[in-house]
């Protein structure tokens, strides 16, 4: 398994690029459709060049920057932060889904995380426990609200330093990653950590890009999820926390009002929240 040498943009970028490349992407796009997309893409670019009278210096900076993004392995990062949300929105609208809303996958999903029982604690180190615990529970259902016993909830999120296992060095391979198998009623109860607001890696070309327009690299605290069941549309999504910093100003434009958690303190003094997932038919 690929790990990085240091928790820099270069390290995590190269890890993300290596993982992405391990399964070569394909699409059944027709020549006609490719021609239409290519034509519109070049037209949009031409429009920008003319509108802003882009200079040769700016053109050369763009060329250099694109070379840098590739060399730092940051195309998965840049594309997922700045473009994936539009793809996800089109995907949702085209298929007329009515179940739980999706959100972007982002660059740090890893399939086949170890299986965990419906009531479980996420794999974590002693040092991760400086973050406050969070009990995240609920039910996976069909659109009629019937529990789906065969469903799985894949959960992955950053540690207290904002690092994802397998994309930063020195973290156990499956730390804060798991595939939770729901019980016979579709229920799960996961003890994990409440993540903190998150800065995307910004010491490389994606960070330079953000600085160039005076932006910020922050995402609100988030949990990543992929909920699947036989015969159902799998939903890739993220959940955020009510009132959290950056919820209304996410660099990745990936929040939605339906995806906000509002945990309450339970009788043990622990933050607890219920969120149910409704899956559309395939
Ligand atoms: C992340 O953790 C993330 O969720 C996204 C979308 C981009 C970079 C890092
Ligand atoms: Fe993330």
GROMACS .gro file of C-alpha atoms and ligand atoms in nm:
model
  292
    1UNK     CA    1   0.000   0.000   0.000
    2UNK     CA    2   0.129   0.342  -0.090
    3UNK     CA    3   0.219   0.575   0.191
    4UNK     CA    4   0.381   0.913   0.176
    5UNK     CA    5   0.712   1.025   0.322
    6UNK     CA    6   0.578   1.343   0.474
    7UNK     CA    7   0.240   1.507   0.522
    8UNK     CA    8   0.292   1.764   0.249
    9UNK     CA    9   0.082   1.843  -0.053
   10UNK     CA   10   0.348   1.666  -0.260
   11UNK     CA   11   0.328   1.351  -0.046
   12UNK     CA   12  -0.049   1.328  -0.018
   13UNK     CA   13  -0.088   1.434  -0.381
   14UNK     CA   14   0.137   1.160  -0.509
   15UNK     CA   15  -0.040   0.904  -0.288
   16UNK     CA   16  -0.379   1.014  -0.425
   17UNK     CA   17  -0.250   1.005  -0.783
   18UNK     CA   18  -0.097   0.658  -0.738
   19UNK     CA   19  -0.421   0.524  -0.592
   20UNK     CA   20  -0.629   0.675  -0.870
   21UNK     CA   21  -0.401   0.535  -1.139
   22UNK     CA   22  -0.420   0.183  -0.995
   23UNK     CA   23  -0.759   0.139  -1.163
   24UNK     CA   24  -0.751   0.296  -1.508
   25UNK     CA   25  -1.060   0.510  -1.572
   26UNK     CA   26  -1.273   0.445  -1.882
   27UNK     CA   27  -1.599   0.581  -2.025
   28UNK     CA   28  -1.828   0.473  -2.311
   29UNK     CA   29  -1.859   0.831  -2.442
   30UNK     CA   30  -1.946   0.834  -2.814
   31UNK     CA   31  -1.737   1.024  -3.071
   32UNK     CA   32  -2.033   1.259  -3.128
   33UNK     CA   33  -2.064   1.339  -2.757
   34UNK     CA   34  -1.687   1.382  -2.722
   35UNK     CA   35  -1.692   1.622  -3.018
   36UNK     CA   36  -1.971   1.828  -2.862
   37UNK     CA   37  -1.798   1.848  -2.523
   38UNK     CA   38  -1.460   1.931  -2.677
   39UNK     CA   39  -1.610   2.206  -2.892
   40UNK     CA   40  -1.789   2.368  -2.596
   41UNK     CA   41  -1.482   2.335  -2.375
   42UNK     CA   42  -1.259   2.516  -2.624
   43UNK     CA   43  -1.528   2.776  -2.682
   44UNK     CA   44  -1.552   2.842  -2.306
   45UNK     CA   45  -1.172   2.874  -2.284
   46UNK     CA   46  -1.163   3.107  -2.585
   47UNK     CA   47  -1.435   3.317  -2.424
   48UNK     CA   48  -1.227   3.357  -2.108
   49UNK     CA   49  -0.911   3.449  -2.299
   50UNK     CA   50  -1.095   3.718  -2.495
   51UNK     CA   51  -1.304   3.849  -2.206
   52UNK     CA   52  -0.999   3.903  -1.985
   53UNK     CA   53  -0.744   3.963  -2.264
   54UNK     CA   54  -0.520   3.699  -2.110
   55UNK     CA   55  -0.153   3.788  -2.161
   56UNK     CA   56   0.139   3.575  -2.276
   57UNK     CA   57   0.289   3.599  -1.925
   58UNK     CA   58  -0.037   3.469  -1.779
   59UNK     CA   59  -0.050   3.192  -2.038
   60UNK     CA   60   0.305   3.083  -1.950
   61UNK     CA   61   0.223   3.089  -1.577
   62UNK     CA   62  -0.077   2.867  -1.647
   63UNK     CA   63   0.139   2.624  -1.844
   64UNK     CA   64   0.398   2.612  -1.565
   65UNK     CA   65   0.128   2.568  -1.300
   66UNK     CA   66  -0.035   2.280  -1.485
   67UNK     CA   67   0.302   2.107  -1.515
   68UNK     CA   68   0.353   2.161  -1.139
   69UNK     CA   69   0.009   2.023  -1.051
   70UNK     CA   70   0.097   1.704  -1.239
   71UNK     CA   71   0.443   1.675  -1.086
   72UNK     CA   72   0.306   1.721  -0.735
   73UNK     CA   73   0.036   1.462  -0.808
   74UNK     CA   74  -0.230   1.720  -0.727
   75UNK     CA   75  -0.478   1.667  -1.011
   76UNK     CA   76  -0.702   1.449  -0.792
   77UNK     CA   77  -0.696   1.721  -0.524
   78UNK     CA   78  -0.752   2.019  -0.754
   79UNK     CA   79  -1.023   1.851  -0.962
   80UNK     CA   80  -1.213   1.716  -0.661
   81UNK     CA   81  -1.200   2.051  -0.482
   82UNK     CA   82  -1.292   2.275  -0.775
   83UNK     CA   83  -1.492   2.065  -1.022
   84UNK     CA   84  -1.633   1.748  -0.865
   85UNK     CA   85  -1.928   1.924  -0.698
   86UNK     CA   86  -2.065   2.025  -1.039
   87UNK     CA   87  -2.032   1.668  -1.169
   88UNK     CA   88  -2.205   1.539  -0.856
   89UNK     CA   89  -2.493   1.786  -0.897
   90UNK     CA   90  -2.548   1.687  -1.260
   91UNK     CA   91  -2.533   1.319  -1.163
   92UNK     CA   92  -2.798   1.371  -0.897
   93UNK     CA   93  -3.029   1.574  -1.121
   94UNK     CA   94  -2.998   1.348  -1.424
   95UNK     CA   95  -3.097   1.038  -1.230
   96UNK     CA   96  -3.384   1.205  -1.037
   97UNK     CA   97  -3.279   1.055  -0.709
   98UNK     CA   98  -3.503   1.133  -0.412
   99UNK     CA   99  -3.313   0.953  -0.133
  100UNK     CA  100  -3.029   1.091   0.077
  101UNK     CA  101  -2.836   1.364  -0.101
  102UNK     CA  102  -2.489   1.288  -0.225
  103UNK     CA  103  -2.176   1.498  -0.206
  104UNK     CA  104  -1.830   1.473  -0.355
  105UNK     CA  105  -1.608   1.172  -0.286
  106UNK     CA  106  -1.290   1.378  -0.267
  107UNK     CA  107  -0.940   1.243  -0.321
  108UNK     CA  108  -0.902   1.025  -0.009
  109UNK     CA  109  -1.153   0.738  -0.038
  110UNK     CA  110  -1.004   0.389  -0.020
  111UNK     CA  111  -1.227   0.088  -0.101
  112UNK     CA  112  -1.237  -0.233   0.101
  113UNK     CA  113  -1.182  -0.088   0.448
  114UNK     CA  114  -1.202  -0.364   0.713
  115UNK     CA  115  -1.552  -0.475   0.810
  116UNK     CA  116  -1.692  -0.364   1.145
  117UNK     CA  117  -2.011  -0.479   1.324
  118UNK     CA  118  -2.322  -0.259   1.335
  119UNK     CA  119  -2.230  -0.136   1.683
  120UNK     CA  120  -1.862  -0.049   1.672
  121UNK     CA  121  -1.581   0.193   1.747
  122UNK     CA  122  -1.373   0.318   1.456
  123UNK     CA  123  -1.010   0.208   1.450
  124UNK     CA  124  -0.812   0.487   1.616
  125UNK     CA  125  -0.491   0.549   1.806
  126UNK     CA  126  -0.469   0.658   2.167
  127UNK     CA  127  -0.345   1.000   2.049
  128UNK     CA  128  -0.651   1.047   1.824
  129UNK     CA  129  -0.865   1.053   2.138
  130UNK     CA  130  -0.772   1.416   2.207
  131UNK     CA  131  -1.060   1.483   1.967
  132UNK     CA  132  -1.405   1.465   2.132
  133UNK     CA  133  -1.592   1.135   2.086
  134UNK     CA  134  -1.897   1.126   1.862
  135UNK     CA  135  -2.167   0.861   1.856
  136UNK     CA  136  -2.308   0.849   1.505
  137UNK     CA  137  -2.610   0.625   1.471
  138UNK     CA  138  -2.908   0.563   1.248
  139UNK     CA  139  -3.072   0.337   0.996
  140UNK     CA  140  -3.024   0.257   0.629
  141UNK     CA  141  -3.365   0.232   0.461
  142UNK     CA  142  -3.533   0.217   0.122
  143UNK     CA  143  -3.744   0.513   0.008
  144UNK     CA  144  -4.041   0.376   0.206
  145UNK     CA  145  -3.842   0.375   0.530
  146UNK     CA  146  -3.795  -0.003   0.553
  147UNK     CA  147  -3.460  -0.099   0.705
  148UNK     CA  148  -3.217  -0.275   0.469
  149UNK     CA  149  -3.036  -0.555   0.657
  150UNK     CA  150  -2.765  -0.611   0.390
  151UNK     CA  151  -2.649  -0.250   0.374
  152UNK     CA  152  -2.299  -0.126   0.451
  153UNK     CA  153  -2.186   0.216   0.570
  154UNK     CA  154  -1.830   0.300   0.470
  155UNK     CA  155  -1.697   0.582   0.685
  156UNK     CA  156  -1.366   0.766   0.653
  157UNK     CA  157  -1.246   1.091   0.802
  158UNK     CA  158  -0.939   1.289   0.906
  159UNK     CA  159  -0.764   1.261   1.242
  160UNK     CA  160  -0.719   1.546   1.491
  161UNK     CA  161  -0.431   1.685   1.282
  162UNK     CA  162  -0.638   1.684   0.962
  163UNK     CA  163  -0.461   1.382   0.810
  164UNK     CA  164  -0.617   1.084   0.635
  165UNK     CA  165  -0.465   0.739   0.678
  166UNK     CA  166  -0.284   0.613   0.364
  167UNK     CA  167  -0.229   0.975   0.249
  168UNK     CA  168  -0.002   1.098   0.527
  169UNK     CA  169   0.290   0.907   0.677
  170UNK     CA  170   0.302   0.718   1.004
  171UNK     CA  171  -0.071   0.650   1.041
  172UNK     CA  172  -0.195   0.289   1.069
  173UNK     CA  173  -0.330   0.180   0.730
  174UNK     CA  174  -0.700   0.173   0.821
  175UNK     CA  175  -0.706   0.437   1.093
  176UNK     CA  176  -1.047   0.609   1.102
  177UNK     CA  177  -1.168   0.399   0.809
  178UNK     CA  178  -1.423   0.118   0.822
  179UNK     CA  179  -1.700  -0.071   0.642
  180UNK     CA  180  -1.983  -0.102   0.894
  181UNK     CA  181  -2.231  -0.384   0.836
  182UNK     CA  182  -2.577  -0.277   0.958
  183UNK     CA  183  -2.786  -0.509   1.178
  184UNK     CA  184  -3.097  -0.706   1.075
  185UNK     CA  185  -3.309  -0.388   1.096
  186UNK     CA  186  -3.066  -0.170   0.901
  187UNK     CA  187  -2.932   0.004   1.212
  188UNK     CA  188  -2.578   0.112   1.299
  189UNK     CA  189  -2.416   0.283   1.596
  190UNK     CA  190  -2.064   0.402   1.537
  191UNK     CA  191  -1.838   0.558   1.798
  192UNK     CA  192  -1.580   0.780   1.635
  193UNK     CA  193  -1.427   1.125   1.683
  194UNK     CA  194  -1.571   1.462   1.601
  195UNK     CA  195  -1.341   1.587   1.328
  196UNK     CA  196  -1.211   1.944   1.323
  197UNK     CA  197  -1.231   2.198   1.040
  198UNK     CA  198  -0.989   2.092   0.772
  199UNK     CA  199  -0.738   2.271   0.551
  200UNK     CA  200  -0.679   2.102   0.220
  201UNK     CA  201  -0.307   2.049   0.155
  202UNK     CA  202  -0.194   2.396   0.051
  203UNK     CA  203   0.185   2.399   0.036
  204UNK     CA  204   0.177   2.291  -0.330
  205UNK     CA  205   0.026   2.414  -0.657
  206UNK     CA  206  -0.337   2.387  -0.534
  207UNK     CA  207  -0.241   2.615  -0.244
  208UNK     CA  208  -0.056   2.854  -0.478
  209UNK     CA  209  -0.369   2.866  -0.695
  210UNK     CA  210  -0.586   2.956  -0.393
  211UNK     CA  211  -0.340   3.226  -0.281
  212UNK     CA  212  -0.330   3.373  -0.630
  213UNK     CA  213  -0.694   3.480  -0.604
  214UNK     CA  214  -0.691   3.563  -0.232
  215UNK     CA  215  -0.896   3.258  -0.129
  216UNK     CA  216  -0.874   3.022   0.169
  217UNK     CA  217  -0.804   2.646   0.182
  218UNK     CA  218  -1.060   2.550   0.448
  219UNK     CA  219  -1.332   2.288   0.449
  220UNK     CA  220  -1.580   2.253   0.735
  221UNK     CA  221  -1.534   1.954   0.967
  222UNK     CA  222  -1.676   1.655   0.780
  223UNK     CA  223  -1.740   1.283   0.778
  224UNK     CA  224  -1.714   1.099   0.446
  225UNK     CA  225  -1.962   0.819   0.379
  226UNK     CA  226  -2.044   0.565   0.112
  227UNK     CA  227  -2.369   0.382   0.187
  228UNK     CA  228  -2.448   0.076  -0.027
  229UNK     CA  229  -2.699  -0.208  -0.041
  230UNK     CA  230  -2.781  -0.479  -0.294
  231UNK     CA  231  -3.023  -0.347  -0.561
  232UNK     CA  232  -2.993   0.011  -0.438
  233UNK     CA  233  -2.811   0.314  -0.565
  234UNK     CA  234  -2.499   0.358  -0.354
  235UNK     CA  235  -2.473   0.711  -0.216
  236UNK     CA  236  -2.139   0.883  -0.167
  237UNK     CA  237  -2.187   1.177   0.065
  238UNK     CA  238  -2.047   1.389   0.347
  239UNK     CA  239  -2.193   1.512   0.673
  240UNK     CA  240  -2.112   1.841   0.844
  241UNK     CA  241  -2.187   1.999   1.182
  242UNK     CA  242  -2.443   2.270   1.247
  243UNK     CA  243  -2.290   2.609   1.317
  244UNK     CA  244  -1.943   2.480   1.230
  245UNK     CA  245  -1.678   2.705   1.084
  246UNK     CA  246  -1.667   2.709   0.702
  247UNK     CA  247  -2.001   2.527   0.661
  248UNK     CA  248  -2.115   2.825   0.455
  249UNK     CA  249  -1.780   2.885   0.286
  250UNK     CA  250  -1.634   2.547   0.188
  251UNK     CA  251  -1.341   2.570  -0.054
  252UNK     CA  252  -1.479   2.253  -0.219
  253UNK     CA  253  -1.841   2.384  -0.242
  254UNK     CA  254  -1.962   2.046  -0.115
  255UNK     CA  255  -2.205   2.126   0.168
  256UNK     CA  256  -2.585   2.098   0.140
  257UNK     CA  257  -2.852   2.193   0.396
  258UNK     CA  258  -2.969   1.829   0.410
  259UNK     CA  259  -2.623   1.712   0.515
  260UNK     CA  260  -2.583   1.900   0.845
  261UNK     CA  261  -2.568   1.712   1.176
  262UNK     CA  262  -2.674   1.867   1.505
  263UNK     CA  263  -2.539   1.639   1.781
  264UNK     CA  264  -2.675   1.654   2.134
  265UNK     CA  265  -2.494   1.566   2.453
  266UNK     CA  266  -2.621   1.230   2.581
  267UNK     CA  267  -2.656   1.120   2.945
  268UNK     CA  268  -2.288   1.010   2.945
  269UNK     CA  269  -2.182   1.360   2.833
  270UNK     CA  270  -2.093   1.241   2.482
  271UNK     CA  271  -2.202   1.407   2.158
  272UNK     CA  272  -2.455   1.184   1.989
  273UNK     CA  273  -2.646   1.221   1.664
  274UNK     CA  274  -2.888   1.015   1.458
  275UNK     CA  275  -2.880   1.032   1.078
  276UNK     CA  276  -3.078   0.795   0.857
  277UNK     CA  277  -2.990   0.714   0.497
  278UNK     CA  278  -3.262   0.647   0.239
  279UNK     CA  279  -3.140   0.468  -0.073
  280UNK     CA  280  -3.305   0.497  -0.414
  281UNK     CA  281  -3.361   0.183  -0.617
  282UNK     CA  282  -3.083   0.114  -0.866
  283LIG     C1  283  -1.053   1.647   0.165
  283LIG     O1  284  -1.055   1.586   0.285
  283LIG     C2  285  -1.169   1.656   0.100
  283LIG     O2  286  -1.277   1.606   0.157
  283LIG     C3  287  -1.174   1.717  -0.025
  283LIG     C4  288  -1.300   1.730  -0.099
  283LIG     C5  289  -1.059   1.768  -0.082
  283LIG     C6  290  -0.941   1.757  -0.015
  283LIG     C7  291  -0.937   1.696   0.108
  284LIG    FE1  292  -1.227   1.506   0.339
   0.00000   0.00000   0.00000
